[in-house]
PDB file of C-alpha atoms in Angstrom:
ATOM      1  CA  MET I   1       0.165  -0.068   0.314  1.00 42.00           C
ATOM      2  CA  LYS I   2       2.675   2.308   0.817  1.00 39.00           C
ATOM      3  CA  LYS I   3       4.709   1.706  -2.191  1.00 40.00           C
ATOM      4  CA  ALA I   4       1.272   2.365  -4.360  1.00 43.00           C
ATOM      5  CA  LEU I   5       0.723   5.638  -2.667  1.00 39.00           C
ATOM      6  CA  ALA I   6       4.282   6.871  -3.168  1.00 41.00           C
ATOM      7  CA  MET I   7       3.571   6.287  -6.881  1.00 39.00           C
ATOM      8  CA  PHE I   8       0.672   8.227  -7.173  1.00 37.00           C
ATOM      9  CA  CYS I   9       2.308  11.092  -5.172  1.00 38.00           C
ATOM     10  CA  ALA I  10       5.142  11.046  -7.446  1.00 36.00           C
ATOM     11  CA  SER I  11       2.479  10.958 -10.709  1.00 39.00           C
ATOM     12  CA  ALA I  12       0.837  13.769  -9.102  1.00 40.00           C
ATOM     13  CA  MET I  13       3.533  15.852  -8.861  1.00 36.00           C
ATOM     14  CA  ILE I  14       5.105  15.313 -12.327  1.00 34.00           C
ATOM     15  CA  MET I  15       1.682  16.323 -13.934  1.00 41.00           C
ATOM     16  CA  GLY I  16       1.528  19.362 -11.485  1.00 42.00           C
ATOM     17  CA  SER I  17       5.134  20.462 -12.909  1.00 37.00           C
ATOM     18  CA  LEU I  18       4.030  19.675 -16.617  1.00 35.00           C
ATOM     19  CA  ALA I  19       1.204  22.091 -16.224  1.00 43.00           C
ATOM     20  CA  GLY I  20       3.239  24.510 -14.812  1.00 61.00           C
ATOM     21  CA  CYS I  21       1.154  25.269 -11.626  1.00 75.00           C
ATOM     22  CA  SER I  22       2.237  24.037  -8.384  1.00 66.00           C
ATOM     23  CA  GLY I  23      -0.075  23.054  -5.504  1.00 67.00           C
ATOM     24  CA  LYS I  24       1.617  23.721  -2.192  1.00 57.00           C
ATOM     25  CA  THR I  25      -1.026  22.264   0.343  1.00 46.00           C
ATOM     26  CA  GLN I  26      -2.400  18.860  -0.150  1.00 39.00           C
ATOM     27  CA  ALA I  27      -6.508  18.817  -0.512  1.00 39.00           C
ATOM     28  CA  PRO I  28      -8.439  16.036   1.761  1.00 37.00           C
ATOM     29  CA  ALA I  29      -9.170  13.271  -0.719  1.00 33.00           C
ATOM     30  CA  GLU I  30     -12.847  13.439   0.154  1.00 35.00           C
ATOM     31  CA  SER I  31     -12.930  17.125  -1.660  1.00 34.00           C
ATOM     32  CA  ALA I  32     -11.951  15.938  -5.094  1.00 33.00           C
ATOM     33  CA  GLY I  33     -14.671  15.879  -7.450  1.00 35.00           C
ATOM     34  CA  ALA I  34     -15.929  16.847 -11.009  1.00 34.00           C
ATOM     35  CA  PRO I  35     -17.109  20.498 -11.731  1.00 37.00           C
ATOM     36  CA  ALA I  36     -20.713  19.456 -11.420  1.00 38.00           C
ATOM     37  CA  GLU I  37     -20.055  18.371  -7.865  1.00 39.00           C
ATOM     38  CA  THR I  38     -18.477  22.107  -6.951  1.00 36.00           C
ATOM     39  CA  LYS I  39     -21.604  23.647  -7.258  1.00 34.00           C
ATOM     40  CA  GLN I  40     -23.357  21.163  -4.710  1.00 38.00           C
ATOM     41  CA  ALA I  41     -20.279  22.080  -2.328  1.00 37.00           C
ATOM     42  CA  ALA I  42     -20.615  25.805  -2.820  1.00 37.00           C
ATOM     43  CA  ASN I  43     -24.374  25.488  -1.433  1.00 36.00           C
ATOM     44  CA  GLU I  44     -22.941  23.526   1.692  1.00 43.00           C
ATOM     45  CA  ALA I  45     -21.758  25.166   4.887  1.00 47.00           C
ATOM     46  CA  ALA I  46     -17.938  25.160   4.905  1.00 57.00           C
ATOM     47  CA  SER I  47     -16.189  22.279   6.978  1.00 57.00           C
ATOM     48  CA  GLY I  48     -12.929  20.359   7.211  1.00 59.00           C
ATOM     49  CA  ASP I  49     -14.077  18.986   3.783  1.00 87.00           C
ATOM     50  CA  THR I  50     -14.216  22.229   1.988  1.00 95.00           C
ATOM     51  CA  LEU I  51     -11.685  23.053  -0.546  1.00 97.00           C
ATOM     52  CA  ILE I  52     -10.322  26.224  -1.016  1.00 98.00           C
ATOM     53  CA  SER I  53      -7.952  26.785  -3.731  1.00 98.00           C
ATOM     54  CA  LEU I  54      -5.299  30.074  -3.304  1.00 98.00           C
ATOM     55  CA  ILE I  55      -3.973  30.887  -6.750  1.00 98.00           C
ATOM     56  CA  THR I  56      -1.161  33.776  -6.878  1.00 97.00           C
ATOM     57  CA  MET I  57       0.923  35.270  -9.526  1.00 95.00           C
ATOM     58  CA  ASP I  58       3.940  33.095  -8.882  1.00 92.00           C
ATOM     59  CA  SER I  59       5.016  30.986  -5.984  1.00 89.00           C
ATOM     60  CA  ILE I  60       8.665  32.939  -5.568  1.00 86.00           C
ATOM     61  CA  ASP I  61       7.770  36.211  -4.229  1.00 90.00           C
ATOM     62  CA  GLN I  62       8.010  36.401  -0.325  1.00 92.00           C
ATOM     63  CA  HIS I  63       4.940  38.591  -0.483  1.00 94.00           C
ATOM     64  CA  TRP I  64       2.906  35.440  -1.851  1.00 95.00           C
ATOM     65  CA  VAL I  65       4.452  33.235   0.758  1.00 95.00           C
ATOM     66  CA  THR I  66       3.330  35.651   3.614  1.00 96.00           C
ATOM     67  CA  LEU I  67      -0.142  35.753   1.811  1.00 97.00           C
ATOM     68  CA  ASN I  68      -0.540  32.016   2.213  1.00 97.00           C
ATOM     69  CA  GLU I  69       0.698  31.949   5.519  1.00 97.00           C
ATOM     70  CA  GLY I  70      -2.214  34.349   6.457  1.00 98.00           C
ATOM     71  CA  ALA I  71      -4.603  32.168   4.430  1.00 98.00           C
ATOM     72  CA  GLN I  72      -3.185  29.043   6.090  1.00 98.00           C
ATOM     73  CA  LYS I  73      -3.639  30.265   9.607  1.00 98.00           C
ATOM     74  CA  ALA I  74      -7.485  31.262   9.032  1.00 98.00           C
ATOM     75  CA  ALA I  75      -8.282  28.167   7.319  1.00 97.00           C
ATOM     76  CA  SER I  76      -7.026  26.202  10.374  1.00 97.00           C
ATOM     77  CA  GLU I  77      -8.870  28.534  12.667  1.00 97.00           C
ATOM     78  CA  LEU I  78     -12.007  28.037  10.493  1.00 97.00           C
ATOM     79  CA  GLY I  79     -11.864  24.450   9.867  1.00 96.00           C
ATOM     80  CA  VAL I  80     -11.589  24.212   6.009  1.00 97.00           C
ATOM     81  CA  THR I  81      -8.693  23.582   3.604  1.00 97.00           C
ATOM     82  CA  VAL I  82      -6.778  25.699   1.528  1.00 97.00           C
ATOM     83  CA  GLN I  83      -4.643  24.282  -1.461  1.00 97.00           C
ATOM     84  CA  PHE I  84      -1.975  26.998  -2.504  1.00 97.00           C
ATOM     85  CA  MET I  85      -1.734  26.604  -6.101  1.00 93.00           C
ATOM     86  CA  ALA I  86       0.526  28.975  -8.138  1.00 91.00           C
ATOM     87  CA  PRO I  87       2.795  29.250 -11.672  1.00 91.00           C
ATOM     88  CA  ASN I  88       6.739  29.244 -11.053  1.00 88.00           C
ATOM     89  CA  THR I  89       6.707  32.594 -12.594  1.00 88.00           C
ATOM     90  CA  LYS I  90       4.210  35.346 -13.415  1.00 89.00           C
ATOM     91  CA  ASP I  91       2.476  33.420 -16.578  1.00 92.00           C
ATOM     92  CA  ASP I  92      -1.177  33.988 -17.770  1.00 94.00           C
ATOM     93  CA  ALA I  93      -1.262  30.246 -19.316  1.00 95.00           C
ATOM     94  CA  GLN I  94      -0.150  28.803 -16.170  1.00 95.00           C
ATOM     95  CA  GLN I  95      -2.338  30.814 -14.011  1.00 96.00           C
ATOM     96  CA  ILE I  96      -5.201  29.873 -16.122  1.00 97.00           C
ATOM     97  CA  GLU I  97      -3.983  25.983 -15.753  1.00 97.00           C
ATOM     98  CA  CYS I  98      -4.117  26.352 -12.314  1.00 97.00           C
ATOM     99  CA  VAL I  99      -7.816  28.147 -11.933  1.00 97.00           C
ATOM    100  CA  ASN I 100      -8.784  25.116 -14.413  1.00 97.00           C
ATOM    101  CA  ASN I 101      -6.831  22.171 -12.008  1.00 97.00           C
ATOM    102  CA  ALA I 102      -8.847  24.244  -8.969  1.00 97.00           C
ATOM    103  CA  VAL I 103     -12.157  23.377 -10.231  1.00 97.00           C
ATOM    104  CA  SER I 104     -11.290  19.829 -11.416  1.00 96.00           C
ATOM    105  CA  ALA I 105     -10.447  19.232  -7.943  1.00 96.00           C
ATOM    106  CA  GLY I 106     -13.369  20.221  -6.296  1.00 97.00           C
ATOM    107  CA  ALA I 107     -12.690  23.633  -5.115  1.00 97.00           C
ATOM    108  CA  ALA I 108     -15.621  25.476  -3.527  1.00 98.00           C
ATOM    109  CA  ALA I 109     -13.782  28.551  -3.787  1.00 98.00           C
ATOM    110  CA  ILE I 110     -11.173  30.124  -5.336  1.00 98.00           C
ATOM    111  CA  ILE I 111      -8.749  33.187  -3.867  1.00 98.00           C
ATOM    112  CA  VAL I 112      -6.832  34.815  -6.650  1.00 98.00           C
ATOM    113  CA  ALA I 113      -4.473  37.528  -7.043  1.00 97.00           C
ATOM    114  CA  ALA I 114      -4.829  38.044 -10.940  1.00 95.00           C
ATOM    115  CA  ASN I 115      -1.720  38.367 -13.058  1.00 92.00           C
ATOM    116  CA  GLY I 116      -3.750  40.519 -15.592  1.00 89.00           C
ATOM    117  CA  PRO I 117      -7.330  41.653 -15.387  1.00 90.00           C
ATOM    118  CA  ASP I 118      -8.298  40.318 -18.674  1.00 93.00           C
ATOM    119  CA  ALA I 119      -6.249  37.028 -19.896  1.00 93.00           C
ATOM    120  CA  ILE I 120      -7.360  34.976 -16.667  1.00 95.00           C
ATOM    121  CA  SER I 121     -11.240  36.304 -17.024  1.00 96.00           C
ATOM    122  CA  SER I 122     -12.662  33.375 -19.184  1.00 97.00           C
ATOM    123  CA  ALA I 123     -11.240  30.719 -16.904  1.00 97.00           C
ATOM    124  CA  LEU I 124     -13.026  32.469 -13.629  1.00 98.00           C
ATOM    125  CA  THR I 125     -15.943  32.973 -15.359  1.00 97.00           C
ATOM    126  CA  GLU I 126     -16.225  29.086 -16.307  1.00 97.00           C
ATOM    127  CA  ALA I 127     -15.447  28.852 -12.614  1.00 98.00           C
ATOM    128  CA  ALA I 128     -18.073  30.782 -11.229  1.00 97.00           C
ATOM    129  CA  ASN I 129     -20.623  29.237 -13.635  1.00 97.00           C
ATOM    130  CA  ALA I 130     -19.807  25.924 -12.389  1.00 96.00           C
ATOM    131  CA  GLY I 131     -20.639  27.318  -8.869  1.00 97.00           C
ATOM    132  CA  VAL I 132     -17.179  28.190  -7.460  1.00 98.00           C
ATOM    133  CA  LYS I 133     -17.069  31.717  -5.286  1.00 98.00           C
ATOM    134  CA  ILE I 134     -14.439  33.989  -6.176  1.00 98.00           C
ATOM    135  CA  VAL I 135     -12.461  35.961  -4.132  1.00 98.00           C
ATOM    136  CA  TYR I 136      -9.739  38.468  -5.021  1.00 98.00           C
ATOM    137  CA  VAL I 137      -6.267  39.314  -3.159  1.00 97.00           C
ATOM    138  CA  ASP I 138      -4.050  41.784  -4.197  1.00 94.00           C
ATOM    139  CA  SER I 139      -4.951  42.673  -7.740  1.00 93.00           C
ATOM    140  CA  PRO I 140      -8.542  41.793  -9.409  1.00 94.00           C
ATOM    141  CA  ALA I 141      -9.428  40.454 -12.794  1.00 95.00           C
ATOM    142  CA  ASN I 142     -12.700  41.563 -14.693  1.00 94.00           C
ATOM    143  CA  VAL I 143     -15.163  39.315 -13.259  1.00 96.00           C
ATOM    144  CA  GLU I 144     -17.492  39.693 -10.294  1.00 96.00           C
ATOM    145  CA  ALA I 145     -16.182  38.429  -7.366  1.00 98.00           C
ATOM    146  CA  GLU I 146     -17.825  38.074  -3.800  1.00 98.00           C
ATOM    147  CA  ALA I 147     -15.100  40.416  -2.363  1.00 98.00           C
ATOM    148  CA  THR I 148     -11.693  42.176  -3.004  1.00 98.00           C
ATOM    149  CA  PHE I 149      -9.123  42.383  -0.351  1.00 98.00           C
ATOM    150  CA  SER I 150      -5.894  44.897  -1.455  1.00 96.00           C
ATOM    151  CA  THR I 151      -3.763  48.090  -1.163  1.00 95.00           C
ATOM    152  CA  ASP I 152      -5.115  51.180  -2.331  1.00 96.00           C
ATOM    153  CA  ASN I 153      -2.251  51.180  -4.755  1.00 95.00           C
ATOM    154  CA  LYS I 154      -2.551  54.214  -6.572  1.00 97.00           C
ATOM    155  CA  ALA I 155      -2.750  56.040  -3.182  1.00 96.00           C
ATOM    156  CA  ALA I 156       0.479  53.770  -2.009  1.00 97.00           C
ATOM    157  CA  GLY I 157       2.210  54.723  -5.433  1.00 98.00           C
ATOM    158  CA  GLU I 158       1.388  58.399  -4.533  1.00 98.00           C
ATOM    159  CA  LYS I 159       3.084  57.915  -0.894  1.00 97.00           C
ATOM    160  CA  ALA I 160       6.149  56.378  -2.674  1.00 98.00           C
ATOM    161  CA  GLY I 161       6.535  59.438  -4.810  1.00 98.00           C
ATOM    162  CA  LYS I 162       6.533  61.703  -1.773  1.00 98.00           C
ATOM    163  CA  GLU I 163       8.703  59.864   0.035  1.00 98.00           C
ATOM    164  CA  MET I 164      11.351  60.242  -3.047  1.00 98.00           C
ATOM    165  CA  LEU I 165      10.590  63.804  -3.267  1.00 98.00           C
ATOM    166  CA  LYS I 166      11.180  64.513   0.781  1.00 98.00           C
ATOM    167  CA  ALA I 167      14.471  62.937   0.281  1.00 97.00           C
ATOM    168  CA  PHE I 168      15.295  65.060  -2.704  1.00 98.00           C
ATOM    169  CA  GLU I 169      14.192  68.364  -1.134  1.00 97.00           C
ATOM    170  CA  ALA I 170      16.610  67.014   2.054  1.00 97.00           C
ATOM    171  CA  ALA I 171      19.434  66.885  -0.472  1.00 96.00           C
ATOM    172  CA  GLY I 172      18.798  69.982  -2.338  1.00 97.00           C
ATOM    173  CA  VAL I 173      17.875  68.200  -5.739  1.00 97.00           C
ATOM    174  CA  THR I 174      15.020  70.005  -7.643  1.00 97.00           C
ATOM    175  CA  GLN I 175      15.382  68.461 -11.210  1.00 97.00           C
ATOM    176  CA  GLY I 176      16.678  65.309 -12.728  1.00 98.00           C
ATOM    177  CA  THR I 177      14.776  62.324 -14.560  1.00 98.00           C
ATOM    178  CA  ILE I 178      13.693  59.262 -12.621  1.00 98.00           C
ATOM    179  CA  GLY I 179      13.134  55.732 -13.894  1.00 98.00           C
ATOM    180  CA  ILE I 180      10.266  53.278 -13.212  1.00 98.00           C
ATOM    181  CA  ILE I 181      10.715  49.743 -13.357  1.00 98.00           C
ATOM    182  CA  ASN I 182       7.163  47.748 -13.324  1.00 98.00           C
ATOM    183  CA  VAL I 183       6.212  44.229 -13.826  1.00 96.00           C
ATOM    184  CA  ASN I 184       3.971  44.459 -17.119  1.00 94.00           C
ATOM    185  CA  ALA I 185       1.665  46.685 -18.420  1.00 94.00           C
ATOM    186  CA  ALA I 186      -1.414  44.400 -17.615  1.00 90.00           C
ATOM    187  CA  THR I 187      -1.282  43.389 -13.873  1.00 90.00           C
ATOM    188  CA  ASP I 188      -3.642  46.231 -12.628  1.00 90.00           C
ATOM    189  CA  SER I 189      -1.950  46.489  -8.844  1.00 92.00           C
ATOM    190  CA  CYS I 190       1.300  47.581 -10.266  1.00 95.00           C
ATOM    191  CA  VAL I 191      -0.200  49.676 -12.744  1.00 96.00           C
ATOM    192  CA  MET I 192      -1.974  51.612 -10.265  1.00 96.00           C
ATOM    193  CA  ARG I 193       1.126  51.980  -8.180  1.00 97.00           C
ATOM    194  CA  GLU I 194       3.028  53.737 -11.187  1.00 98.00           C
ATOM    195  CA  GLU I 195      -0.119  56.174 -12.047  1.00 98.00           C
ATOM    196  CA  GLY I 196       0.010  57.044  -8.222  1.00 98.00           C
ATOM    197  CA  PHE I 197       3.958  57.344  -8.189  1.00 98.00           C
ATOM    198  CA  ARG I 198       3.693  59.590 -11.551  1.00 98.00           C
ATOM    199  CA  ARG I 199       0.783  61.798  -9.824  1.00 98.00           C
ATOM    200  CA  ALA I 200       3.272  62.835  -6.933  1.00 98.00           C
ATOM    201  CA  PHE I 201       5.510  64.555  -9.628  1.00 98.00           C
ATOM    202  CA  GLU I 202       3.030  66.376 -11.379  1.00 97.00           C
ATOM    203  CA  GLY I 203       3.915  70.067 -11.542  1.00 97.00           C
ATOM    204  CA  THR I 204       7.248  69.511 -10.197  1.00 97.00           C
ATOM    205  CA  GLY I 205      11.172  69.679 -11.789  1.00 97.00           C
ATOM    206  CA  PHE I 206      11.475  66.147 -12.201  1.00 98.00           C
ATOM    207  CA  GLU I 207      11.053  64.157 -15.511  1.00 98.00           C
ATOM    208  CA  ILE I 208       9.745  60.124 -15.268  1.00 98.00           C
ATOM    209  CA  LEU I 209      11.163  58.496 -18.246  1.00 98.00           C
ATOM    210  CA  GLU I 210       9.518  55.702 -19.793  1.00 97.00           C
ATOM    211  CA  THR I 211       8.650  52.704 -18.005  1.00 98.00           C
ATOM    212  CA  GLN I 212      10.928  49.538 -18.209  1.00 98.00           C
ATOM    213  CA  TYR I 213       9.223  46.361 -17.710  1.00 98.00           C
ATOM    214  CA  GLY I 214      11.385  43.201 -15.495  1.00 97.00           C
ATOM    215  CA  GLU I 215       8.211  40.955 -15.019  1.00 94.00           C
ATOM    216  CA  GLY I 216       8.997  41.094 -11.533  1.00 94.00           C
ATOM    217  CA  ASP I 217      12.381  39.217 -11.888  1.00 95.00           C
ATOM    218  CA  VAL I 218      15.138  40.710 -10.004  1.00 97.00           C
ATOM    219  CA  ALA I 219      18.077  40.074 -12.015  1.00 98.00           C
ATOM    220  CA  LYS I 220      15.940  41.681 -15.280  1.00 98.00           C
ATOM    221  CA  SER I 221      15.125  44.598 -12.972  1.00 98.00           C
ATOM    222  CA  GLN I 222      18.679  44.912 -11.976  1.00 98.00           C
ATOM    223  CA  SER I 223      19.915  45.025 -15.428  1.00 98.00           C
ATOM    224  CA  ILE I 224      16.952  47.873 -16.397  1.00 98.00           C
ATOM    225  CA  ALA I 225      18.063  49.703 -13.144  1.00 98.00           C
ATOM    226  CA  GLU I 226      21.655  49.594 -14.124  1.00 98.00           C
ATOM    227  CA  ASN I 227      21.110  51.183 -17.787  1.00 98.00           C
ATOM    228  CA  TYR I 228      18.654  53.908 -15.806  1.00 98.00           C
ATOM    229  CA  ILE I 229      21.627  54.968 -13.550  1.00 98.00           C
ATOM    230  CA  THR I 230      24.224  55.213 -16.972  1.00 97.00           C
ATOM    231  CA  GLN I 231      21.716  57.364 -18.256  1.00 97.00           C
ATOM    232  CA  GLY I 232      21.920  59.719 -15.139  1.00 97.00           C
ATOM    233  CA  VAL I 233      18.974  59.271 -13.176  1.00 98.00           C
ATOM    234  CA  VAL I 234      18.651  60.868  -9.837  1.00 98.00           C
ATOM    235  CA  GLY I 235      15.855  58.362  -8.840  1.00 98.00           C
ATOM    236  CA  ILE I 236      14.537  54.805  -9.337  1.00 98.00           C
ATOM    237  CA  PHE I 237      10.964  53.343  -8.443  1.00 98.00           C
ATOM    238  CA  GLY I 238      10.278  49.625  -8.191  1.00 98.00           C
ATOM    239  CA  CYS I 239       6.693  48.679  -8.546  1.00 98.00           C
ATOM    240  CA  ASN I 240       6.953  44.986  -6.880  1.00 96.00           C
ATOM    241  CA  GLU I 241       9.349  42.864  -4.817  1.00 95.00           C
ATOM    242  CA  GLY I 242      11.558  41.758  -7.616  1.00 96.00           C
ATOM    243  CA  SER I 243      11.523  45.148  -9.285  1.00 98.00           C
ATOM    244  CA  THR I 244      12.821  46.778  -5.907  1.00 98.00           C
ATOM    245  CA  ALA I 245      15.161  44.211  -5.178  1.00 98.00           C
ATOM    246  CA  GLY I 246      16.787  44.921  -8.619  1.00 98.00           C
ATOM    247  CA  ALA I 247      16.862  48.265  -8.311  1.00 98.00           C
ATOM    248  CA  GLY I 248      18.568  48.500  -5.044  1.00 98.00           C
ATOM    249  CA  ASN I 249      21.070  45.733  -5.939  1.00 98.00           C
ATOM    250  CA  ALA I 250      21.807  48.083  -9.006  1.00 98.00           C
ATOM    251  CA  ILE I 251      22.219  51.150  -6.645  1.00 98.00           C
ATOM    252  CA  LYS I 252      24.735  49.319  -4.347  1.00 97.00           C
ATOM    253  CA  ALA I 253      26.571  47.674  -7.507  1.00 97.00           C
ATOM    254  CA  ALA I 254      27.155  51.360  -9.009  1.00 96.00           C
ATOM    255  CA  GLY I 255      28.050  52.511  -5.738  1.00 92.00           C
ATOM    256  CA  ASN I 256      26.260  55.608  -6.395  1.00 80.00           C
ATOM    257  CA  GLY I 257      24.636  56.762  -3.059  1.00 84.00           C
ATOM    258  CA  ALA I 258      23.143  59.862  -4.613  1.00 92.00           C
ATOM    259  CA  VAL I 259      20.532  57.606  -6.777  1.00 97.00           C
ATOM    260  CA  ILE I 260      17.427  57.462  -4.259  1.00 98.00           C
ATOM    261  CA  GLY I 261      15.689  54.236  -4.387  1.00 98.00           C
ATOM    262  CA  VAL I 262      11.873  53.674  -3.369  1.00 98.00           C
ATOM    263  CA  GLY I 263      10.193  50.527  -4.085  1.00 98.00           C
ATOM    264  CA  PHE I 264       7.177  48.078  -3.217  1.00 96.00           C
ATOM    265  CA  ASP I 265       6.841  45.096  -0.754  1.00 95.00           C
ATOM    266  CA  LYS I 266       9.004  43.762   2.144  1.00 94.00           C
ATOM    267  CA  SER I 267      11.104  41.087   1.845  1.00 94.00           C
ATOM    268  CA  ASP I 268      14.609  40.029   3.669  1.00 95.00           C
ATOM    269  CA  ALA I 269      16.414  41.147   0.626  1.00 96.00           C
ATOM    270  CA  ILE I 270      14.713  44.505   0.604  1.00 97.00           C
ATOM    271  CA  MET I 271      14.903  45.249   4.041  1.00 97.00           C
ATOM    272  CA  GLY I 272      18.976  44.515   3.825  1.00 98.00           C
ATOM    273  CA  LEU I 273      19.306  46.871   0.920  1.00 98.00           C
ATOM    274  CA  ILE I 274      17.281  49.798   3.025  1.00 98.00           C
ATOM    275  CA  GLN I 275      19.534  48.849   5.970  1.00 97.00           C
ATOM    276  CA  ASP I 276      22.726  49.158   4.204  1.00 97.00           C
ATOM    277  CA  GLY I 277      21.506  52.353   2.620  1.00 96.00           C
ATOM    278  CA  HIS I 278      21.031  51.706  -1.024  1.00 97.00           C
ATOM    279  CA  LEU I 279      17.257  51.774  -0.535  1.00 98.00           C
ATOM    280  CA  LEU I 280      15.501  54.547   0.840  1.00 98.00           C
ATOM    281  CA  CYS I 281      12.205  52.959   1.793  1.00 98.00           C
ATOM    282  CA  THR I 282       9.689  50.727   0.426  1.00 98.00           C
ATOM    283  CA  MET I 283       5.875  50.263   0.901  1.00 98.00           C
ATOM    284  CA  ALA I 284       5.152  47.423   2.755  1.00 96.00           C
ATOM    285  CA  GLN I 285       1.546  45.740   2.067  1.00 94.00           C
ATOM    286  CA  ASN I 286      -0.412  43.481   4.534  1.00 95.00           C
ATOM    287  CA  PRO I 287      -0.546  40.337   2.461  1.00 96.00           C
ATOM    288  CA  ASP I 288      -1.035  37.797   5.513  1.00 96.00           C
ATOM    289  CA  MET I 289      -4.256  40.060   6.360  1.00 97.00           C
ATOM    290  CA  MET I 290      -5.261  39.639   2.512  1.00 98.00           C
ATOM    291  CA  GLY I 291      -4.981  36.082   2.660  1.00 98.00           C
ATOM    292  CA  SER I 292      -6.787  35.597   5.938  1.00 98.00           C
ATOM    293  CA  MET I 293      -9.564  37.980   5.017  1.00 98.00           C
ATOM    294  CA  GLY I 294      -9.666  36.533   1.809  1.00 98.00           C
ATOM    295  CA  VAL I 295     -10.718  32.919   3.411  1.00 98.00           C
ATOM    296  CA  GLU I 296     -12.948  34.306   5.938  1.00 98.00           C
ATOM    297  CA  ALA I 297     -14.875  35.901   2.794  1.00 98.00           C
ATOM    298  CA  CYS I 298     -14.849  32.881   1.289  1.00 98.00           C
ATOM    299  CA  VAL I 299     -16.154  30.974   4.405  1.00 98.00           C
ATOM    300  CA  LYS I 300     -18.775  33.446   4.473  1.00 97.00           C
ATOM    301  CA  ALA I 301     -20.150  33.128   1.115  1.00 97.00           C
ATOM    302  CA  LEU I 302     -20.177  29.418   1.185  1.00 97.00           C
ATOM    303  CA  GLU I 303     -22.141  29.789   4.320  1.00 96.00           C
ATOM    304  CA  GLY I 304     -25.038  31.860   2.107  1.00 96.00           C
ATOM    305  CA  GLN I 305     -24.018  35.383   3.200  1.00 96.00           C
ATOM    306  CA  SER I 306     -23.985  38.204   0.559  1.00 96.00           C
ATOM    307  CA  LEU I 307     -20.773  40.061   0.432  1.00 96.00           C
ATOM    308  CA  GLY I 308     -21.840  42.329  -2.330  1.00 95.00           C
ATOM    309  CA  GLY I 309     -18.670  42.599  -4.010  1.00 96.00           C
ATOM    310  CA  ALA I 310     -16.858  44.814  -1.052  1.00 94.00           C
ATOM    311  CA  VAL I 311     -13.258  45.904  -1.996  1.00 95.00           C
ATOM    312  CA  GLU I 312     -11.662  46.754   1.299  1.00 96.00           C
ATOM    313  CA  ASP I 313      -8.155  48.183   1.573  1.00 95.00           C
ATOM    314  CA  THR I 314      -5.909  46.172   3.456  1.00 96.00           C
ATOM    315  CA  GLY I 315      -3.386  49.041   4.205  1.00 93.00           C
ATOM    316  CA  VAL I 316       0.382  49.986   3.409  1.00 94.00           C
ATOM    317  CA  SER I 317       3.146  51.238   5.781  1.00 95.00           C
ATOM    318  CA  VAL I 318       6.147  53.197   4.905  1.00 97.00           C
ATOM    319  CA  LEU I 319       9.508  51.194   6.007  1.00 97.00           C
ATOM    320  CA  LYS I 320      12.860  52.868   6.369  1.00 97.00           C
ATOM    321  CA  LYS I 321      16.058  52.351   7.755  1.00 93.00           C
TER     322      LYS I 321
END
């Protein structure tokens, strides 16, 4: 029996890797079922047999790991099972596959941070039509959901810009060019951060250069930041964890303390760069709160409560040295 079970688990892992979507938490066998059975599960009160799938943009960023930790804590307290599923990298096709896999596994609800608002929408619509409850965390798609828990990204981006302006004022810098490293042109949360950041510099003597995209990859973002530094920028803004770490690494490598780096998200690498003076600050979200509130919303929806598509700001803090 043990040998058969081991072979089954190995096969499941291979299939998961081929699909490009990894499940981090094993769902109970009782929760497996076809999409038609999902609708029945959604009409029942949430219990230990209730499977909720958490699908994030990738499985690498510490932001998503922390969000999952919050979700798992809430799941334990509420007596449900949360399966963490995510692409290895930010990839629309892999995230769509995650949604399809969640429905096939019998998930009664899906908590999702959409890589882009449009690409994943058809898959989520099919899931909703099968009776699956949809809840968004961090970044929504263009499909109605029970609720959304995220940062007010435009306001947080503007706050990041104002922190950079304060640093320029303290240094006596009144003009110059500023580079922005974003993930892509589709991820709603990061697009809003960029809009807010740009708004902070309206009417000033600073010029914001054309945004460059690093797909949230640290190495790609560092290369972009190095090019910005070569162009003589006075500041660089990173729109997510990978972008921020890449910017800080480039400033560190250049040994140019005059370049002000400001970013988004909290990780050990980013905090180290701040402590060493290579980044001014980062806008720290509350991913653990997003995760726990997402699970709570799923349970309420599965128990028949109407959440009315509420959008709740989970806040942001400015972390400095």
